[in-house]
Amino acid sequence: MNPIRQLIKKTISTAIPQKLFLVHGAPQQKANRSAINISFTFDDGPHPEYTPRVLDLLNQYQQRGTFFVIGEKAHQYPELIERIINEGHEIGNHTFTHQEPSQSSTRCFLDEIKQTDQILKQITGNETNLVRPPKGKLTLGKMLGLWLQRRTVVLWDTDPRDYLMSDLAEMKNWCQHYHPVEGNFCLLHDNHPYAIEAVKQLSEHQEFQIQSHIVSHWLAPKSDQAILTQQASA
Ligand SMILES: [Zn+2]
């Protein structure tokens, strides 16, 4: 991401309430202090091969994550959406077709969000309030459209760029050099194989104990935070 976009992202994230715009979680007083608490976020799935393997590992390491799913893929693999929810993770809306942001009008973008809402409601019975725009790109019109619906726009502050990697060693190397900071939102893609390696490497990190939570963990009322943390580490 270029420095100007980074600055805009940082400015908005400090000026706008967290319920509307989240780039990372605010450190919490009652957090599980034996670990560094972050959020694994997985975009562009569900994928029939990689998403189940990511879920297996999240289970194995008792981690929780948020999956920003593409509506047409959710429609294709509803059993994976059910599995994500049933295993204690969370779903976010990542539009219906992942149209290139510069090619999509505000109206088209909001229509895709709505289409995905409908699919997710059919599968899970619920809608998600969390939205991540493709490539993290929004115009003012798209952002205002989401805020009028009282959506939480979720971006990230940590990006290993797994979609550009060409082998597992690259991800292993990134993970070994990653210094987690409380509240980091780590961007991964479960339509690529490297997200699987990231979950494994970060959960087995030599230097840091990393505990991943769903993104909504950071939005929970203060009194619920300790409970959520206990549940996540139970
Ligand atoms: Zn995406």
Short mmCIF file of C-alpha atoms and ligand atoms in Angstrom, two decimals:
data_model
loop_
_atom_site.label_atom_id
_atom_site.label_comp_id
_atom_site.label_asym_id
_atom_site.label_seq_id
_atom_site.Cartn_x
_atom_site.Cartn_y
_atom_site.Cartn_z
CA MET A 1 0.00 0.00 0.00
CA ASN A 2 1.42 3.41 -0.90
CA PRO A 3 2.29 5.92 1.87
CA ILE A 4 -0.59 8.29 1.03
CA ARG A 5 -3.17 5.51 1.27
CA GLN A 6 -1.56 4.36 4.52
CA LEU A 7 -1.81 7.88 5.94
CA ILE A 8 -5.47 8.19 4.89
CA LYS A 9 -6.21 4.80 6.46
CA LYS A 10 -4.48 5.80 9.70
CA THR A 11 -6.22 9.19 9.84
CA ILE A 12 -9.66 7.71 9.25
CA SER A 13 -9.07 4.92 11.77
CA THR A 14 -8.21 7.41 14.53
CA ALA A 15 -11.00 9.89 13.69
CA ILE A 16 -13.92 7.48 13.09
CA PRO A 17 -15.61 5.29 15.75
CA GLN A 18 -14.48 1.64 15.73
CA LYS A 19 -18.05 0.49 15.05
CA LEU A 20 -17.75 2.13 11.62
CA PHE A 21 -14.12 1.59 10.66
CA LEU A 22 -11.62 -0.93 12.02
CA VAL A 23 -8.03 -1.38 10.92
CA HIS A 24 -6.78 -3.04 14.10
CA GLY A 25 -8.10 -3.85 17.53
CA ALA A 26 -7.58 -1.46 20.44
CA PRO A 27 -5.59 -3.07 23.27
CA GLN A 28 -7.92 -4.22 26.04
CA GLN A 29 -7.38 -4.08 29.76
CA LYS A 30 -8.79 -7.51 30.49
CA ALA A 31 -7.07 -9.22 27.58
CA ASN A 32 -5.32 -12.54 27.92
CA ARG A 33 -1.90 -11.21 28.90
CA SER A 34 -0.03 -14.46 28.49
CA ALA A 35 -0.49 -14.12 24.73
CA ILE A 36 -0.39 -11.39 22.12
CA ASN A 37 -3.97 -11.07 20.91
CA ILE A 38 -4.49 -10.46 17.21
CA SER A 39 -7.02 -11.42 14.50
CA PHE A 40 -6.40 -13.73 11.58
CA THR A 41 -8.60 -12.60 8.70
CA PHE A 42 -9.12 -14.72 5.58
CA ASP A 43 -10.34 -13.17 2.33
CA ASP A 44 -11.62 -14.41 -1.04
CA GLY A 45 -12.95 -17.83 0.02
CA PRO A 46 -14.49 -20.16 0.72
CA HIS A 47 -12.26 -22.49 -1.29
CA PRO A 48 -13.10 -26.22 -1.49
CA GLU A 49 -9.54 -27.38 -0.85
CA TYR A 50 -7.83 -24.71 1.25
CA THR A 51 -10.63 -23.46 3.53
CA PRO A 52 -11.18 -26.89 5.19
CA ARG A 53 -7.44 -27.17 5.83
CA VAL A 54 -7.35 -23.69 7.35
CA LEU A 55 -10.30 -24.65 9.56
CA ASP A 56 -8.62 -27.90 10.64
CA LEU A 57 -5.54 -25.98 11.76
CA LEU A 58 -7.51 -23.23 13.51
CA ASN A 59 -9.22 -25.99 15.47
CA GLN A 60 -6.00 -27.77 16.22
CA TYR A 61 -4.34 -24.62 17.60
CA GLN A 62 -7.54 -23.26 19.22
CA GLN A 63 -7.43 -20.08 17.19
CA ARG A 64 -10.40 -18.10 15.89
CA GLY A 65 -10.62 -16.09 12.70
CA THR A 66 -12.88 -13.96 10.53
CA PHE A 67 -13.57 -15.06 6.95
CA PHE A 68 -14.46 -12.28 4.50
CA VAL A 69 -16.23 -14.41 1.93
CA ILE A 70 -17.21 -13.75 -1.68
CA GLY A 71 -20.98 -14.18 -2.11
CA GLU A 72 -20.87 -16.31 -5.27
CA LYS A 73 -18.41 -18.71 -3.64
CA ALA A 74 -20.52 -18.87 -0.48
CA HIS A 75 -23.44 -19.81 -2.73
CA GLN A 76 -21.29 -22.54 -4.31
CA TYR A 77 -19.97 -23.96 -1.01
CA PRO A 78 -22.65 -23.34 1.65
CA GLU A 79 -21.36 -26.27 3.73
CA LEU A 80 -18.09 -24.38 4.26
CA ILE A 81 -19.95 -21.30 5.47
CA GLU A 82 -21.83 -23.49 7.94
CA ARG A 83 -18.60 -25.09 9.09
CA ILE A 84 -16.93 -21.69 9.63
CA ILE A 85 -19.83 -20.58 11.86
CA ASN A 86 -20.24 -23.91 13.67
CA GLU A 87 -16.57 -23.97 14.63
CA GLY A 88 -16.72 -20.58 16.37
CA HIS A 89 -15.36 -18.35 13.63
CA GLU A 90 -17.02 -15.40 11.98
CA ILE A 91 -18.15 -14.39 8.51
CA GLY A 92 -17.71 -10.99 6.89
CA ASN A 93 -19.06 -9.72 3.56
CA HIS A 94 -16.48 -9.30 0.76
CA THR A 95 -18.98 -8.50 -2.06
CA PHE A 96 -20.62 -10.96 -4.45
CA THR A 97 -18.10 -11.19 -7.33
CA HIS A 98 -15.03 -9.31 -6.01
CA GLN A 99 -15.30 -6.85 -8.86
CA GLU A 100 -12.24 -4.65 -9.44
CA PRO A 101 -12.93 -1.56 -7.27
CA SER A 102 -12.16 0.95 -10.03
CA GLN A 103 -14.67 -0.80 -12.33
CA SER A 104 -17.52 -0.87 -9.84
CA SER A 105 -19.90 2.04 -9.22
CA THR A 106 -21.20 2.80 -5.73
CA ARG A 107 -24.56 1.37 -6.69
CA CYS A 108 -23.07 -1.81 -8.10
CA PHE A 109 -20.84 -2.24 -5.03
CA LEU A 110 -23.76 -1.81 -2.61
CA ASP A 111 -25.88 -4.20 -4.70
CA GLU A 112 -23.13 -6.83 -4.42
CA ILE A 113 -23.03 -6.37 -0.65
CA LYS A 114 -26.79 -6.86 -0.52
CA GLN A 115 -26.68 -9.96 -2.75
CA THR A 116 -24.06 -11.49 -0.46
CA ASP A 117 -26.17 -10.61 2.61
CA GLN A 118 -29.05 -12.56 1.10
CA ILE A 119 -26.92 -15.63 0.37
CA LEU A 120 -25.41 -15.60 3.87
CA LYS A 121 -28.84 -15.17 5.44
CA GLN A 122 -30.14 -18.18 3.48
CA ILE A 123 -27.24 -20.32 4.69
CA THR A 124 -26.78 -19.16 8.28
CA GLY A 125 -30.05 -17.44 9.12
CA ASN A 126 -28.07 -14.33 10.01
CA GLU A 127 -26.51 -11.35 8.31
CA THR A 128 -23.04 -10.07 9.03
CA ASN A 129 -22.34 -6.48 9.89
CA LEU A 130 -18.70 -6.68 8.87
CA VAL A 131 -17.69 -5.59 5.36
CA ARG A 132 -14.27 -5.68 3.75
CA PRO A 133 -14.16 -4.06 0.29
CA PRO A 134 -12.10 -5.85 -2.40
CA LYS A 135 -8.44 -4.76 -2.15
CA GLY A 136 -9.45 -2.55 0.79
CA LYS A 137 -10.41 0.19 -1.64
CA LEU A 138 -13.40 2.45 -1.05
CA THR A 139 -14.59 5.74 -2.45
CA LEU A 140 -16.29 8.26 -0.19
CA GLY A 141 -19.64 7.31 -1.76
CA LYS A 142 -19.17 3.59 -1.06
CA MET A 143 -18.03 4.27 2.49
CA LEU A 144 -20.99 6.56 3.21
CA GLY A 145 -23.33 3.97 1.67
CA LEU A 146 -22.00 1.35 4.10
CA TRP A 147 -22.13 3.70 7.07
CA LEU A 148 -25.75 4.59 6.32
CA GLN A 149 -26.40 0.87 6.81
CA ARG A 150 -24.38 1.06 10.07
CA ARG A 151 -21.83 -1.41 8.75
CA THR A 152 -18.36 -1.89 10.19
CA VAL A 153 -15.72 -1.49 7.46
CA VAL A 154 -12.80 -3.78 8.35
CA LEU A 155 -9.35 -3.31 6.82
CA TRP A 156 -6.01 -4.61 8.15
CA ASP A 157 -2.66 -3.42 9.45
CA THR A 158 -0.56 -6.52 8.71
CA ASP A 159 -0.14 -7.94 5.21
CA PRO A 160 2.28 -10.77 4.39
CA ARG A 161 1.14 -10.48 0.75
CA ASP A 162 0.48 -14.22 0.60
CA TYR A 163 -1.14 -13.78 -2.84
CA LEU A 164 2.28 -12.86 -4.27
CA MET A 165 4.18 -15.74 -2.67
CA SER A 166 5.47 -18.64 -4.69
CA ASP A 167 6.38 -21.21 -2.04
CA LEU A 168 5.83 -22.20 1.59
CA ALA A 169 9.37 -21.16 2.57
CA GLU A 170 8.47 -17.56 1.78
CA MET A 171 5.56 -17.65 4.21
CA LYS A 172 7.64 -19.44 6.82
CA ASN A 173 10.27 -16.71 6.55
CA TRP A 174 7.68 -13.94 6.84
CA CYS A 175 6.16 -15.55 9.95
CA GLN A 176 9.53 -15.99 11.63
CA HIS A 177 10.29 -12.27 11.18
CA TYR A 178 6.82 -11.08 12.19
CA HIS A 179 6.72 -9.18 15.47
CA PRO A 180 3.07 -9.28 16.52
CA VAL A 181 1.54 -6.23 18.18
CA GLU A 182 -1.60 -6.49 20.31
CA GLY A 183 -4.62 -5.86 18.07
CA ASN A 184 -2.97 -6.64 14.71
CA PHE A 185 -5.36 -7.65 11.93
CA CYS A 186 -3.45 -10.03 9.68
CA LEU A 187 -4.63 -10.26 6.06
CA LEU A 188 -4.53 -13.79 4.60
CA HIS A 189 -6.30 -15.39 1.64
CA ASP A 190 -7.88 -18.84 2.00
CA ASN A 191 -8.05 -19.21 -1.78
CA HIS A 192 -4.24 -19.54 -1.69
CA PRO A 193 -2.29 -22.37 -0.01
CA TYR A 194 -0.05 -20.07 2.04
CA ALA A 195 -2.75 -19.09 4.54
CA ILE A 196 -2.53 -22.67 5.84
CA GLU A 197 1.20 -22.33 6.46
CA ALA A 198 0.65 -18.92 8.11
CA VAL A 199 -1.80 -20.35 10.65
CA LYS A 200 0.64 -23.15 11.46
CA GLN A 201 3.74 -20.96 11.71
CA LEU A 202 2.10 -18.15 13.69
CA SER A 203 0.49 -20.63 16.11
CA GLU A 204 3.84 -22.33 16.66
CA HIS A 205 5.87 -19.09 16.75
CA GLN A 206 9.15 -19.63 18.61
CA GLU A 207 9.27 -16.20 20.24
CA PHE A 208 5.66 -15.14 20.79
CA GLN A 209 2.49 -16.83 21.93
CA ILE A 210 -0.08 -15.59 19.43
CA GLN A 211 -3.80 -15.88 20.15
CA SER A 212 -6.13 -15.05 17.28
CA HIS A 213 -9.70 -13.86 17.88
CA ILE A 214 -12.61 -13.04 15.61
CA VAL A 215 -12.69 -9.37 14.59
CA SER A 216 -15.90 -8.78 16.60
CA HIS A 217 -13.90 -9.56 19.73
CA TRP A 218 -12.50 -6.04 19.47
CA LEU A 219 -15.98 -4.53 19.20
CA ALA A 220 -17.45 -6.36 22.19
CA PRO A 221 -18.63 -4.35 25.20
CA LYS A 222 -15.87 -4.13 27.81
CA SER A 223 -17.63 -6.49 30.27
CA ASP A 224 -17.74 -9.25 27.63
CA GLN A 225 -14.10 -9.06 26.66
CA ALA A 226 -12.74 -11.29 29.42
CA ILE A 227 -15.39 -13.92 28.63
CA LEU A 228 -14.60 -13.84 24.92
CA THR A 229 -10.91 -14.16 25.63
CA GLN A 230 -11.51 -17.11 27.95
CA GLN A 231 -13.69 -18.79 25.36
CA ALA A 232 -11.11 -18.28 22.67
CA SER A 233 -8.33 -19.75 24.75
CA ALA A 234 -10.46 -22.51 26.29
ZN ZN B 1 -10.30 -9.89 -1.75
#
